[in-house]
Amino acid sequence: MRVERAQNREAKSRPTAPLMTDKSMRISLSDRKVAIPLFVLSVTQIIGWGTVGLPSIVGRQMAEDLRIDISYIFAANSVLYVVMGLWAPLLAKVFARFGAKRVMIAGTILSALGFLLLAVCRGPLLYFSGWVTLGTAGSATLSTAAYIMLNELAGSNAKRAIGGLMLITGLASSIFWPIASVLAKAVGWQATCVVYAGMMVFICLPLYVFGLPAATAPINQNLHQVADTTASAPARKGTFYLIAAAITLNAFVTFGYSAIFFELLKAVGLPATQAVALGSALGVIQVGARAVDFLGGARWDGISTGIFAGIVLPLSMVLLMLNRGSHTAVAIFVVLYGLGSGALAVARATIPLVFYDKVDYVSAASRIALPLNVISAAAPPLFIALLTRLGSTVLLEVTTLCSGTALILLLVLTRRRPALDSTAPVA
């Protein structure tokens, strides 16, 4: 009986499972210490992602003014993602030592400098220097940095906060494309860059300084765990590589399709007007998928979200391949693909929360960002090459293979999901 009582006391003292209850998730989001930073990050992420989308609106005008080919203008996105990816693992120790707030403040100042470089550029040298600067700043302020901030505040409860952030920031392009268009017509694209620099200094910077708390704990006490992950947790290496591979394979598919979606719809037989209409609906469907995950996210974790998306995504592509020329099949493809890709956007950020505590999450998220951003940069030109040279069927076959492989990896990860202790070493 004494042994049994001791076992019962031990069981009660164990940490809860990573799947949180509705009550705990509601407490997390209603807590002032999370709600205010979530508002701050929502505003700053919308501004951050919305402003770097400038070439999508004024790319031709940029090319004419700088007297360079338009392909070089749009290469800016690739430069942005590659630089963000290269800096991400190097910043892991900086995030751990100083906390996300200080890093994001420094990154915001650097963002303003990047836009000022674009504002004064007269040729490709300063143009690409501006985008390298913005990429460096983005690694300190965009997406991964915001997730690290929420993880500092909420720990394992951060999943729903991240879902809420992604739900709101999914509207960045919808908000900033009209703003960029109006500003560029009124004052020109280079003056628009000055306005964007002003937004960084007068909106984002004060919000970070006064709206975000400092690091809640001296995370640098455990810095050696971040600096040398192979020494601190060698048993986690296999799981980390599974996570990184699954996330990167799915990102390859979704980032690639996001760049050539209109062209794909036309290639499978849709008239241009219908392709535009269905393509425009895609964003709404993706935001809807994020909303569903946000509202019900307390009932499942990032792995479950990823598996749902991993099933729906290849299913949508197989359906399209088997029903070429059918407008109904194309419409169903758009709906299924939108649901899958929208859910995957959340899963990319929340899968590591299943396996890592606050300190290890910083390292894992930063290391995953390198292949993720490089793939984000490489996917669009590869996809358009496959589509134009080999046809839509080959493209769909390749992406189905990638999505299917990612699904298998996620299923393997379900067997490694921590059962009781969310901070226990992962095999």
mmCIF file of C-alpha atoms in Angstrom, residues 29-396:
data_model
loop_
_atom_site.group_PDB
_atom_site.id
_atom_site.type_symbol
_atom_site.label_atom_id
_atom_site.label_comp_id
_atom_site.label_asym_id
_atom_site.label_seq_id
_atom_site.Cartn_x
_atom_site.Cartn_y
_atom_site.Cartn_z
ATOM 1 C CA LEU A 29 -4.521 33.493 -24.309
ATOM 2 C CA SER A 30 -6.613 35.575 -21.914
ATOM 3 C CA ASP A 31 -3.599 36.213 -19.694
ATOM 4 C CA ARG A 32 -2.497 39.838 -20.061
ATOM 5 C CA LYS A 33 1.148 38.802 -20.337
ATOM 6 C CA VAL A 34 0.304 36.892 -23.532
ATOM 7 C CA ALA A 35 -2.566 38.979 -24.931
ATOM 8 C CA ILE A 36 -0.647 42.266 -25.189
ATOM 9 C CA PRO A 37 2.465 40.745 -26.836
ATOM 10 C CA LEU A 38 0.178 38.821 -29.197
ATOM 11 C CA PHE A 39 -1.419 42.109 -30.279
ATOM 12 C CA VAL A 40 2.017 43.720 -30.690
ATOM 13 C CA LEU A 41 3.323 40.816 -32.756
ATOM 14 C CA SER A 42 0.183 40.746 -34.904
ATOM 15 C CA VAL A 43 0.638 44.396 -35.889
ATOM 16 C CA THR A 44 4.390 44.172 -36.422
ATOM 17 C CA GLN A 45 4.265 40.893 -38.368
ATOM 18 C CA ILE A 46 1.608 42.301 -40.703
ATOM 19 C CA ILE A 47 3.801 45.363 -41.298
ATOM 20 C CA GLY A 48 6.966 43.277 -41.604
ATOM 21 C CA TRP A 49 5.637 40.771 -44.136
ATOM 22 C CA GLY A 50 3.438 43.312 -45.901
ATOM 23 C CA THR A 51 6.287 45.727 -46.599
ATOM 24 C CA VAL A 52 8.722 43.151 -48.015
ATOM 25 C CA GLY A 53 6.069 42.228 -50.578
ATOM 26 C CA LEU A 54 6.638 45.556 -52.379
ATOM 27 C CA PRO A 55 8.124 44.064 -55.616
ATOM 28 C CA SER A 56 4.910 42.113 -56.202
ATOM 29 C CA ILE A 57 3.112 45.417 -56.744
ATOM 30 C CA VAL A 58 5.715 47.771 -58.245
ATOM 31 C CA GLY A 59 8.198 45.300 -59.756
ATOM 32 C CA ARG A 60 7.868 46.619 -63.310
ATOM 33 C CA GLN A 61 8.273 50.214 -62.185
ATOM 34 C CA MET A 62 11.363 49.216 -60.194
ATOM 35 C CA ALA A 63 12.867 47.477 -63.229
ATOM 36 C CA GLU A 64 12.275 50.520 -65.447
ATOM 37 C CA ASP A 65 13.732 53.002 -62.969
ATOM 38 C CA LEU A 66 16.788 50.879 -62.149
ATOM 39 C CA ARG A 67 17.230 49.778 -65.789
ATOM 40 C CA ILE A 68 17.580 46.109 -64.939
ATOM 41 C CA ASP A 69 15.648 43.042 -66.039
ATOM 42 C CA ILE A 70 12.469 42.380 -64.078
ATOM 43 C CA SER A 71 13.706 38.887 -63.190
ATOM 44 C CA TYR A 72 16.413 40.542 -61.069
ATOM 45 C CA ILE A 73 13.760 42.580 -59.292
ATOM 46 C CA PHE A 74 11.834 39.473 -58.308
ATOM 47 C CA ALA A 75 15.046 37.687 -57.330
ATOM 48 C CA ALA A 76 14.871 39.937 -54.280
ATOM 49 C CA ASN A 77 12.456 37.473 -52.657
ATOM 50 C CA SER A 78 14.974 34.668 -53.096
ATOM 51 C CA VAL A 79 17.719 36.851 -51.605
ATOM 52 C CA LEU A 80 15.456 37.691 -48.665
ATOM 53 C CA TYR A 81 14.663 34.052 -47.854
ATOM 54 C CA VAL A 82 18.217 32.759 -48.341
ATOM 55 C CA VAL A 83 19.729 35.450 -46.109
ATOM 56 C CA MET A 84 17.062 34.854 -43.459
ATOM 57 C CA GLY A 85 17.841 31.147 -43.564
ATOM 58 C CA LEU A 86 21.601 31.611 -43.332
ATOM 59 C CA TRP A 87 21.319 33.896 -40.319
ATOM 60 C CA ALA A 88 18.725 31.825 -38.445
ATOM 61 C CA PRO A 89 20.982 29.167 -36.838
ATOM 62 C CA LEU A 90 23.589 31.813 -36.000
ATOM 63 C CA LEU A 91 20.980 33.842 -34.120
ATOM 64 C CA ALA A 92 19.885 30.908 -31.942
ATOM 65 C CA LYS A 93 22.476 31.737 -29.281
ATOM 66 C CA VAL A 94 21.616 35.449 -29.490
ATOM 67 C CA PHE A 95 17.913 34.740 -28.894
ATOM 68 C CA ALA A 96 18.804 32.467 -25.985
ATOM 69 C CA ARG A 97 21.201 34.961 -24.369
ATOM 70 C CA PHE A 98 19.300 38.224 -24.810
ATOM 71 C CA GLY A 99 15.687 37.146 -25.357
ATOM 72 C CA ALA A 100 13.479 37.788 -28.380
ATOM 73 C CA LYS A 101 12.582 41.374 -27.428
ATOM 74 C CA ARG A 102 16.099 42.785 -27.747
ATOM 75 C CA VAL A 103 16.783 40.872 -30.947
ATOM 76 C CA MET A 104 13.548 42.108 -32.541
ATOM 77 C CA ILE A 105 14.325 45.710 -31.575
ATOM 78 C CA ALA A 106 17.726 45.481 -33.268
ATOM 79 C CA GLY A 107 16.170 43.793 -36.303
ATOM 80 C CA THR A 108 13.569 46.544 -36.650
ATOM 81 C CA ILE A 109 16.256 49.234 -36.775
ATOM 82 C CA LEU A 110 18.030 47.177 -39.426
ATOM 83 C CA SER A 111 14.768 46.883 -41.403
ATOM 84 C CA ALA A 112 14.493 50.668 -41.526
ATOM 85 C CA LEU A 113 18.063 50.838 -42.856
ATOM 86 C CA GLY A 114 17.231 48.246 -45.523
ATOM 87 C CA PHE A 115 14.284 50.248 -46.820
ATOM 88 C CA LEU A 116 16.367 53.442 -46.833
ATOM 89 C CA LEU A 117 18.943 51.649 -49.009
ATOM 90 C CA LEU A 118 16.156 50.763 -51.449
ATOM 91 C CA ALA A 119 14.951 54.356 -51.357
ATOM 92 C CA VAL A 120 18.314 55.723 -52.537
ATOM 93 C CA CYS A 121 19.404 52.911 -54.865
ATOM 94 C CA ARG A 122 20.036 53.701 -58.533
ATOM 95 C CA GLY A 123 21.272 50.312 -59.657
ATOM 96 C CA PRO A 124 21.511 46.625 -58.760
ATOM 97 C CA LEU A 125 24.325 46.968 -56.200
ATOM 98 C CA LEU A 126 22.424 49.042 -53.656
ATOM 99 C CA TYR A 127 19.174 47.303 -54.594
ATOM 100 C CA PHE A 128 20.467 43.881 -53.577
ATOM 101 C CA SER A 129 22.347 45.387 -50.626
ATOM 102 C CA GLY A 130 18.985 46.623 -49.393
ATOM 103 C CA TRP A 131 17.466 43.154 -49.684
ATOM 104 C CA VAL A 132 20.430 41.501 -47.955
ATOM 105 C CA THR A 133 19.915 43.975 -45.110
ATOM 106 C CA LEU A 134 16.180 43.234 -45.035
ATOM 107 C CA GLY A 135 16.909 39.495 -45.006
ATOM 108 C CA THR A 136 19.248 39.925 -42.050
ATOM 109 C CA ALA A 137 16.611 42.011 -40.293
ATOM 110 C CA GLY A 138 13.905 39.487 -41.148
ATOM 111 C CA SER A 139 15.801 36.686 -39.427
ATOM 112 C CA ALA A 140 15.596 38.774 -36.245
ATOM 113 C CA THR A 141 11.981 39.941 -36.563
ATOM 114 C CA LEU A 142 9.819 37.802 -38.849
ATOM 115 C CA SER A 143 8.012 34.526 -38.088
ATOM 116 C CA THR A 144 10.643 32.485 -36.222
ATOM 117 C CA ALA A 145 11.487 35.421 -33.949
ATOM 118 C CA ALA A 146 7.805 35.952 -33.157
ATOM 119 C CA TYR A 147 7.314 32.259 -32.385
ATOM 120 C CA ILE A 148 10.324 32.326 -30.065
ATOM 121 C CA MET A 149 8.815 35.345 -28.285
ATOM 122 C CA LEU A 150 5.498 33.541 -27.748
ATOM 123 C CA ASN A 151 7.340 30.420 -26.630
ATOM 124 C CA GLU A 152 9.225 32.498 -24.038
ATOM 125 C CA LEU A 153 5.894 33.678 -22.647
ATOM 126 C CA ALA A 154 3.638 30.643 -22.941
ATOM 127 C CA GLY A 155 5.910 27.619 -23.251
ATOM 128 C CA SER A 156 3.898 24.540 -24.244
ATOM 129 C CA ASN A 157 0.749 26.710 -24.348
ATOM 130 C CA ALA A 158 2.240 28.740 -27.213
ATOM 131 C CA LYS A 159 0.539 26.628 -29.908
ATOM 132 C CA ARG A 160 -2.759 28.469 -29.804
ATOM 133 C CA ALA A 161 -1.072 31.863 -29.521
ATOM 134 C CA ILE A 162 1.025 31.052 -32.595
ATOM 135 C CA GLY A 163 -2.113 29.890 -34.402
ATOM 136 C CA GLY A 164 -3.833 33.172 -33.584
ATOM 137 C CA LEU A 165 -0.816 35.144 -34.791
ATOM 138 C CA MET A 166 -0.700 33.245 -38.077
ATOM 139 C CA LEU A 167 -4.442 33.685 -38.556
ATOM 140 C CA ILE A 168 -4.038 37.460 -38.418
ATOM 141 C CA THR A 169 -0.756 37.784 -40.320
ATOM 142 C CA GLY A 170 -2.193 35.730 -43.166
ATOM 143 C CA LEU A 171 -3.907 38.987 -44.119
ATOM 144 C CA ALA A 172 -0.618 40.889 -44.580
ATOM 145 C CA SER A 173 -0.677 40.895 -48.377
ATOM 146 C CA SER A 174 -4.396 41.716 -48.496
ATOM 147 C CA ILE A 175 -3.721 44.785 -46.347
ATOM 148 C CA PHE A 176 -0.438 45.974 -47.847
ATOM 149 C CA TRP A 177 -0.927 45.361 -51.566
ATOM 150 C CA PRO A 178 -3.534 48.166 -51.793
ATOM 151 C CA ILE A 179 -1.384 50.390 -49.553
ATOM 152 C CA ALA A 180 1.678 49.836 -51.743
ATOM 153 C CA SER A 181 -0.316 50.459 -54.918
ATOM 154 C CA VAL A 182 -1.771 53.752 -53.658
ATOM 155 C CA LEU A 183 1.548 55.009 -52.260
ATOM 156 C CA ALA A 184 3.522 54.080 -55.377
ATOM 157 C CA LYS A 185 1.064 55.916 -57.623
ATOM 158 C CA ALA A 186 1.053 58.961 -55.352
ATOM 159 C CA VAL A 187 4.738 59.382 -54.482
ATOM 160 C CA GLY A 188 6.682 56.657 -56.338
ATOM 161 C CA TRP A 189 8.112 53.368 -55.098
ATOM 162 C CA GLN A 190 11.292 54.851 -53.599
ATOM 163 C CA ALA A 191 9.353 57.337 -51.491
ATOM 164 C CA THR A 192 7.157 54.389 -50.500
ATOM 165 C CA CYS A 193 10.315 52.736 -49.160
ATOM 166 C CA VAL A 194 10.922 55.832 -47.021
ATOM 167 C CA VAL A 195 7.369 55.514 -45.675
ATOM 168 C CA TYR A 196 8.038 51.850 -44.900
ATOM 169 C CA ALA A 197 11.241 52.784 -43.059
ATOM 170 C CA GLY A 198 9.181 55.271 -41.059
ATOM 171 C CA MET A 199 6.701 52.530 -40.160
ATOM 172 C CA MET A 200 9.554 50.485 -38.750
ATOM 173 C CA VAL A 201 10.856 53.367 -36.619
ATOM 174 C CA PHE A 202 7.600 54.990 -35.508
ATOM 175 C CA ILE A 203 5.231 51.999 -35.276
ATOM 176 C CA CYS A 204 7.112 48.718 -34.903
ATOM 177 C CA LEU A 205 9.983 49.968 -32.747
ATOM 178 C CA PRO A 206 7.804 51.596 -30.024
ATOM 179 C CA LEU A 207 5.521 48.558 -29.987
ATOM 180 C CA TYR A 208 8.482 46.261 -29.377
ATOM 181 C CA VAL A 209 10.048 48.547 -26.762
ATOM 182 C CA PHE A 210 6.900 49.213 -24.724
ATOM 183 C CA GLY A 211 4.637 46.283 -25.626
ATOM 184 C CA LEU A 212 6.916 43.266 -25.226
ATOM 185 C CA PRO A 213 8.230 42.042 -21.879
ATOM 186 C CA ALA A 214 11.895 41.344 -21.375
ATOM 187 C CA ALA A 215 13.050 37.736 -21.254
ATOM 188 C CA THR A 216 11.039 36.058 -18.481
ATOM 189 C CA ALA A 217 14.006 34.003 -17.279
ATOM 190 C CA PRO A 218 17.764 34.032 -17.724
ATOM 191 C CA ILE A 219 17.631 31.620 -20.623
ATOM 192 C CA ASN A 220 21.365 32.004 -21.088
ATOM 193 C CA GLN A 221 21.823 29.862 -17.965
ATOM 194 C CA ASN A 222 21.126 26.955 -20.287
ATOM 195 C CA LEU A 223 22.919 28.488 -23.255
ATOM 196 C CA HIS A 224 25.295 25.563 -23.556
ATOM 197 C CA GLN A 225 22.294 23.418 -24.494
ATOM 198 C CA VAL A 226 21.590 25.702 -27.442
ATOM 199 C CA ALA A 227 25.165 26.246 -28.487
ATOM 200 C CA ASP A 228 25.971 22.558 -28.633
ATOM 201 C CA THR A 229 22.850 20.519 -29.221
ATOM 202 C CA THR A 230 24.823 17.444 -30.144
ATOM 203 C CA ALA A 231 26.536 17.457 -26.765
ATOM 204 C CA SER A 232 23.488 18.259 -24.655
ATOM 205 C CA ALA A 233 20.924 16.001 -26.245
ATOM 206 C CA PRO A 234 22.426 13.571 -28.745
ATOM 207 C CA ALA A 235 19.350 11.340 -28.488
ATOM 208 C CA ARG A 236 17.261 14.116 -30.048
ATOM 209 C CA LYS A 237 19.197 14.298 -33.293
ATOM 210 C CA GLY A 238 17.122 11.663 -35.080
ATOM 211 C CA THR A 239 13.847 13.279 -34.103
ATOM 212 C CA PHE A 240 15.085 16.729 -35.064
ATOM 213 C CA TYR A 241 16.040 15.551 -38.547
ATOM 214 C CA LEU A 242 12.622 13.932 -38.992
ATOM 215 C CA ILE A 243 10.930 17.191 -37.975
ATOM 216 C CA ALA A 244 13.162 19.305 -40.221
ATOM 217 C CA ALA A 245 12.718 16.975 -43.212
ATOM 218 C CA ALA A 246 8.918 16.810 -42.870
ATOM 219 C CA ILE A 247 8.574 20.584 -42.506
ATOM 220 C CA THR A 248 11.000 21.326 -45.347
ATOM 221 C CA LEU A 249 9.405 18.887 -47.813
ATOM 222 C CA ASN A 250 5.962 20.346 -47.208
ATOM 223 C CA ALA A 251 7.328 23.895 -47.405
ATOM 224 C CA PHE A 252 8.906 23.054 -50.764
ATOM 225 C CA VAL A 253 5.441 22.164 -52.062
ATOM 226 C CA THR A 254 3.466 25.036 -50.557
ATOM 227 C CA PHE A 255 5.974 27.833 -51.237
ATOM 228 C CA GLY A 256 6.472 26.565 -54.770
ATOM 229 C CA TYR A 257 2.769 26.457 -55.537
ATOM 230 C CA SER A 258 2.136 29.850 -53.952
ATOM 231 C CA ALA A 259 4.400 31.427 -56.581
ATOM 232 C CA ILE A 260 2.964 29.668 -59.656
ATOM 233 C CA PHE A 261 -0.608 28.867 -58.606
ATOM 234 C CA PHE A 262 -2.280 30.975 -61.301
ATOM 235 C CA GLU A 263 -0.058 29.441 -63.967
ATOM 236 C CA LEU A 264 -0.859 25.930 -62.717
ATOM 237 C CA LEU A 265 -4.603 26.561 -62.871
ATOM 238 C CA LYS A 266 -4.285 27.813 -66.437
ATOM 239 C CA ALA A 267 -2.081 24.842 -67.355
ATOM 240 C CA VAL A 268 -4.748 22.363 -66.215
ATOM 241 C CA GLY A 269 -7.374 23.975 -68.417
ATOM 242 C CA LEU A 270 -8.935 26.943 -66.636
ATOM 243 C CA PRO A 271 -9.503 30.218 -68.505
ATOM 244 C CA ALA A 272 -7.552 33.147 -67.080
ATOM 245 C CA THR A 273 -10.611 34.784 -65.482
ATOM 246 C CA GLN A 274 -11.611 31.597 -63.659
ATOM 247 C CA ALA A 275 -8.001 30.990 -62.626
ATOM 248 C CA VAL A 276 -7.882 34.446 -61.038
ATOM 249 C CA ALA A 277 -11.200 33.881 -59.246
ATOM 250 C CA LEU A 278 -10.228 30.478 -57.843
ATOM 251 C CA GLY A 279 -6.706 31.623 -57.032
ATOM 252 C CA SER A 280 -8.079 34.568 -55.073
ATOM 253 C CA ALA A 281 -10.317 32.199 -53.104
ATOM 254 C CA LEU A 282 -7.247 30.199 -52.078
ATOM 255 C CA GLY A 283 -6.106 32.799 -49.559
ATOM 256 C CA VAL A 284 -9.528 32.875 -47.900
ATOM 257 C CA ILE A 285 -9.547 29.068 -47.625
ATOM 258 C CA GLN A 286 -6.048 29.054 -46.126
ATOM 259 C CA VAL A 287 -7.023 31.633 -43.515
ATOM 260 C CA GLY A 288 -10.152 29.562 -42.821
ATOM 261 C CA ALA A 289 -8.001 26.491 -42.157
ATOM 262 C CA ARG A 290 -5.870 28.506 -39.749
ATOM 263 C CA ALA A 291 -9.040 29.716 -38.019
ATOM 264 C CA VAL A 292 -10.288 26.148 -37.525
ATOM 265 C CA ASP A 293 -6.944 25.140 -36.032
ATOM 266 C CA PHE A 294 -6.971 28.220 -33.801
ATOM 267 C CA LEU A 295 -10.494 27.577 -32.492
ATOM 268 C CA GLY A 296 -9.988 23.871 -31.906
ATOM 269 C CA GLY A 297 -6.251 23.802 -31.352
ATOM 270 C CA ALA A 298 -6.569 22.860 -27.680
ATOM 271 C CA ARG A 299 -7.793 19.439 -28.775
ATOM 272 C CA TRP A 300 -4.770 18.495 -30.880
ATOM 273 C CA ASP A 301 -1.090 19.282 -31.212
ATOM 274 C CA GLY A 302 1.120 20.313 -34.134
ATOM 275 C CA ILE A 303 1.744 16.713 -35.212
ATOM 276 C CA SER A 304 -2.001 16.055 -35.525
ATOM 277 C CA THR A 305 -2.436 19.247 -37.558
ATOM 278 C CA GLY A 306 0.476 18.223 -39.790
ATOM 279 C CA ILE A 307 -0.929 14.730 -40.388
ATOM 280 C CA PHE A 308 -4.341 16.129 -41.356
ATOM 281 C CA ALA A 309 -2.658 18.491 -43.804
ATOM 282 C CA GLY A 310 -0.311 15.738 -44.968
ATOM 283 C CA ILE A 311 -3.286 13.580 -45.973
ATOM 284 C CA VAL A 312 -5.292 16.343 -47.633
ATOM 285 C CA LEU A 313 -2.413 17.817 -49.653
ATOM 286 C CA PRO A 314 -1.407 14.762 -51.757
ATOM 287 C CA LEU A 315 -5.084 13.789 -52.041
ATOM 288 C CA SER A 316 -5.810 17.117 -53.743
ATOM 289 C CA MET A 317 -2.981 16.592 -56.243
ATOM 290 C CA VAL A 318 -3.955 13.005 -57.084
ATOM 291 C CA LEU A 319 -7.537 14.152 -57.650
ATOM 292 C CA LEU A 320 -6.353 16.821 -60.086
ATOM 293 C CA MET A 321 -4.106 14.390 -61.975
ATOM 294 C CA LEU A 322 -6.915 11.849 -62.393
ATOM 295 C CA ASN A 323 -9.461 14.418 -63.572
ATOM 296 C CA ARG A 324 -7.586 16.692 -65.960
ATOM 297 C CA GLY A 325 -9.832 19.147 -67.747
ATOM 298 C CA SER A 326 -12.644 18.929 -65.195
ATOM 299 C CA HIS A 327 -13.439 22.342 -63.780
ATOM 300 C CA THR A 328 -15.188 20.697 -60.833
ATOM 301 C CA ALA A 329 -12.038 18.720 -60.028
ATOM 302 C CA VAL A 330 -9.972 21.909 -60.198
ATOM 303 C CA ALA A 331 -12.341 23.641 -57.774
ATOM 304 C CA ILE A 332 -12.146 20.697 -55.342
ATOM 305 C CA PHE A 333 -8.355 20.736 -55.704
ATOM 306 C CA VAL A 334 -8.244 24.415 -54.728
ATOM 307 C CA VAL A 335 -10.423 23.797 -51.660
ATOM 308 C CA LEU A 336 -8.460 20.747 -50.478
ATOM 309 C CA TYR A 337 -5.099 22.316 -51.238
ATOM 310 C CA GLY A 338 -6.126 25.512 -49.433
ATOM 311 C CA LEU A 339 -7.163 23.572 -46.337
ATOM 312 C CA GLY A 340 -3.969 21.520 -46.353
ATOM 313 C CA SER A 341 -1.547 24.370 -47.004
ATOM 314 C CA GLY A 342 -3.286 26.633 -44.482
ATOM 315 C CA ALA A 343 -3.041 23.971 -41.778
ATOM 316 C CA LEU A 344 0.597 23.288 -42.682
ATOM 317 C CA ALA A 345 1.487 26.930 -42.118
ATOM 318 C CA VAL A 346 0.455 26.470 -38.480
ATOM 319 C CA ALA A 347 2.032 23.012 -38.173
ATOM 320 C CA ARG A 348 5.441 24.310 -39.317
ATOM 321 C CA ALA A 349 5.603 26.548 -36.268
ATOM 322 C CA THR A 350 3.933 24.266 -33.722
ATOM 323 C CA ILE A 351 5.385 20.796 -34.407
ATOM 324 C CA PRO A 352 8.633 21.625 -32.526
ATOM 325 C CA LEU A 353 6.539 22.638 -29.491
ATOM 326 C CA VAL A 354 5.520 18.991 -29.115
ATOM 327 C CA PHE A 355 9.106 17.862 -28.565
ATOM 328 C CA TYR A 356 11.091 20.769 -27.119
ATOM 329 C CA ASP A 357 10.984 22.952 -24.025
ATOM 330 C CA LYS A 358 11.591 26.725 -24.055
ATOM 331 C CA VAL A 359 15.366 26.551 -24.400
ATOM 332 C CA ASP A 360 15.484 23.738 -26.937
ATOM 333 C CA TYR A 361 12.684 25.325 -28.988
ATOM 334 C CA VAL A 362 14.903 28.346 -29.679
ATOM 335 C CA SER A 363 17.626 26.121 -31.103
ATOM 336 C CA ALA A 364 15.264 23.821 -33.009
ATOM 337 C CA ALA A 365 13.233 26.636 -34.593
ATOM 338 C CA SER A 366 16.376 28.519 -35.606
ATOM 339 C CA ARG A 367 18.026 25.432 -37.127
ATOM 340 C CA ILE A 368 14.870 24.471 -39.043
ATOM 341 C CA ALA A 369 14.687 27.998 -40.463
ATOM 342 C CA LEU A 370 17.851 27.463 -42.526
ATOM 343 C CA PRO A 371 16.583 24.665 -44.833
ATOM 344 C CA LEU A 372 13.071 26.108 -44.689
ATOM 345 C CA ASN A 373 14.093 29.512 -46.030
ATOM 346 C CA VAL A 374 16.527 28.121 -48.603
ATOM 347 C CA ILE A 375 13.776 25.842 -49.921
ATOM 348 C CA SER A 376 11.358 28.783 -49.943
ATOM 349 C CA ALA A 377 13.793 30.624 -52.196
ATOM 350 C CA ALA A 378 14.546 27.670 -54.488
ATOM 351 C CA ALA A 379 11.034 26.269 -54.957
ATOM 352 C CA PRO A 380 9.424 28.944 -57.209
ATOM 353 C CA PRO A 381 12.022 28.834 -60.036
ATOM 354 C CA LEU A 382 12.115 25.026 -59.870
ATOM 355 C CA PHE A 383 8.328 24.800 -60.036
ATOM 356 C CA ILE A 384 7.985 27.164 -62.977
ATOM 357 C CA ALA A 385 10.728 25.252 -64.811
ATOM 358 C CA LEU A 386 8.946 21.924 -64.251
ATOM 359 C CA LEU A 387 5.605 23.392 -65.301
ATOM 360 C CA THR A 388 6.815 25.081 -68.490
ATOM 361 C CA ARG A 389 9.290 22.435 -69.646
ATOM 362 C CA LEU A 390 7.777 19.130 -68.509
ATOM 363 C CA GLY A 391 4.126 19.985 -67.938
ATOM 364 C CA SER A 392 1.653 20.067 -65.070
ATOM 365 C CA THR A 393 1.434 16.274 -64.698
ATOM 366 C CA VAL A 394 5.142 15.926 -63.902
ATOM 367 C CA LEU A 395 4.926 18.829 -61.456
ATOM 368 C CA LEU A 396 1.945 17.240 -59.696
#
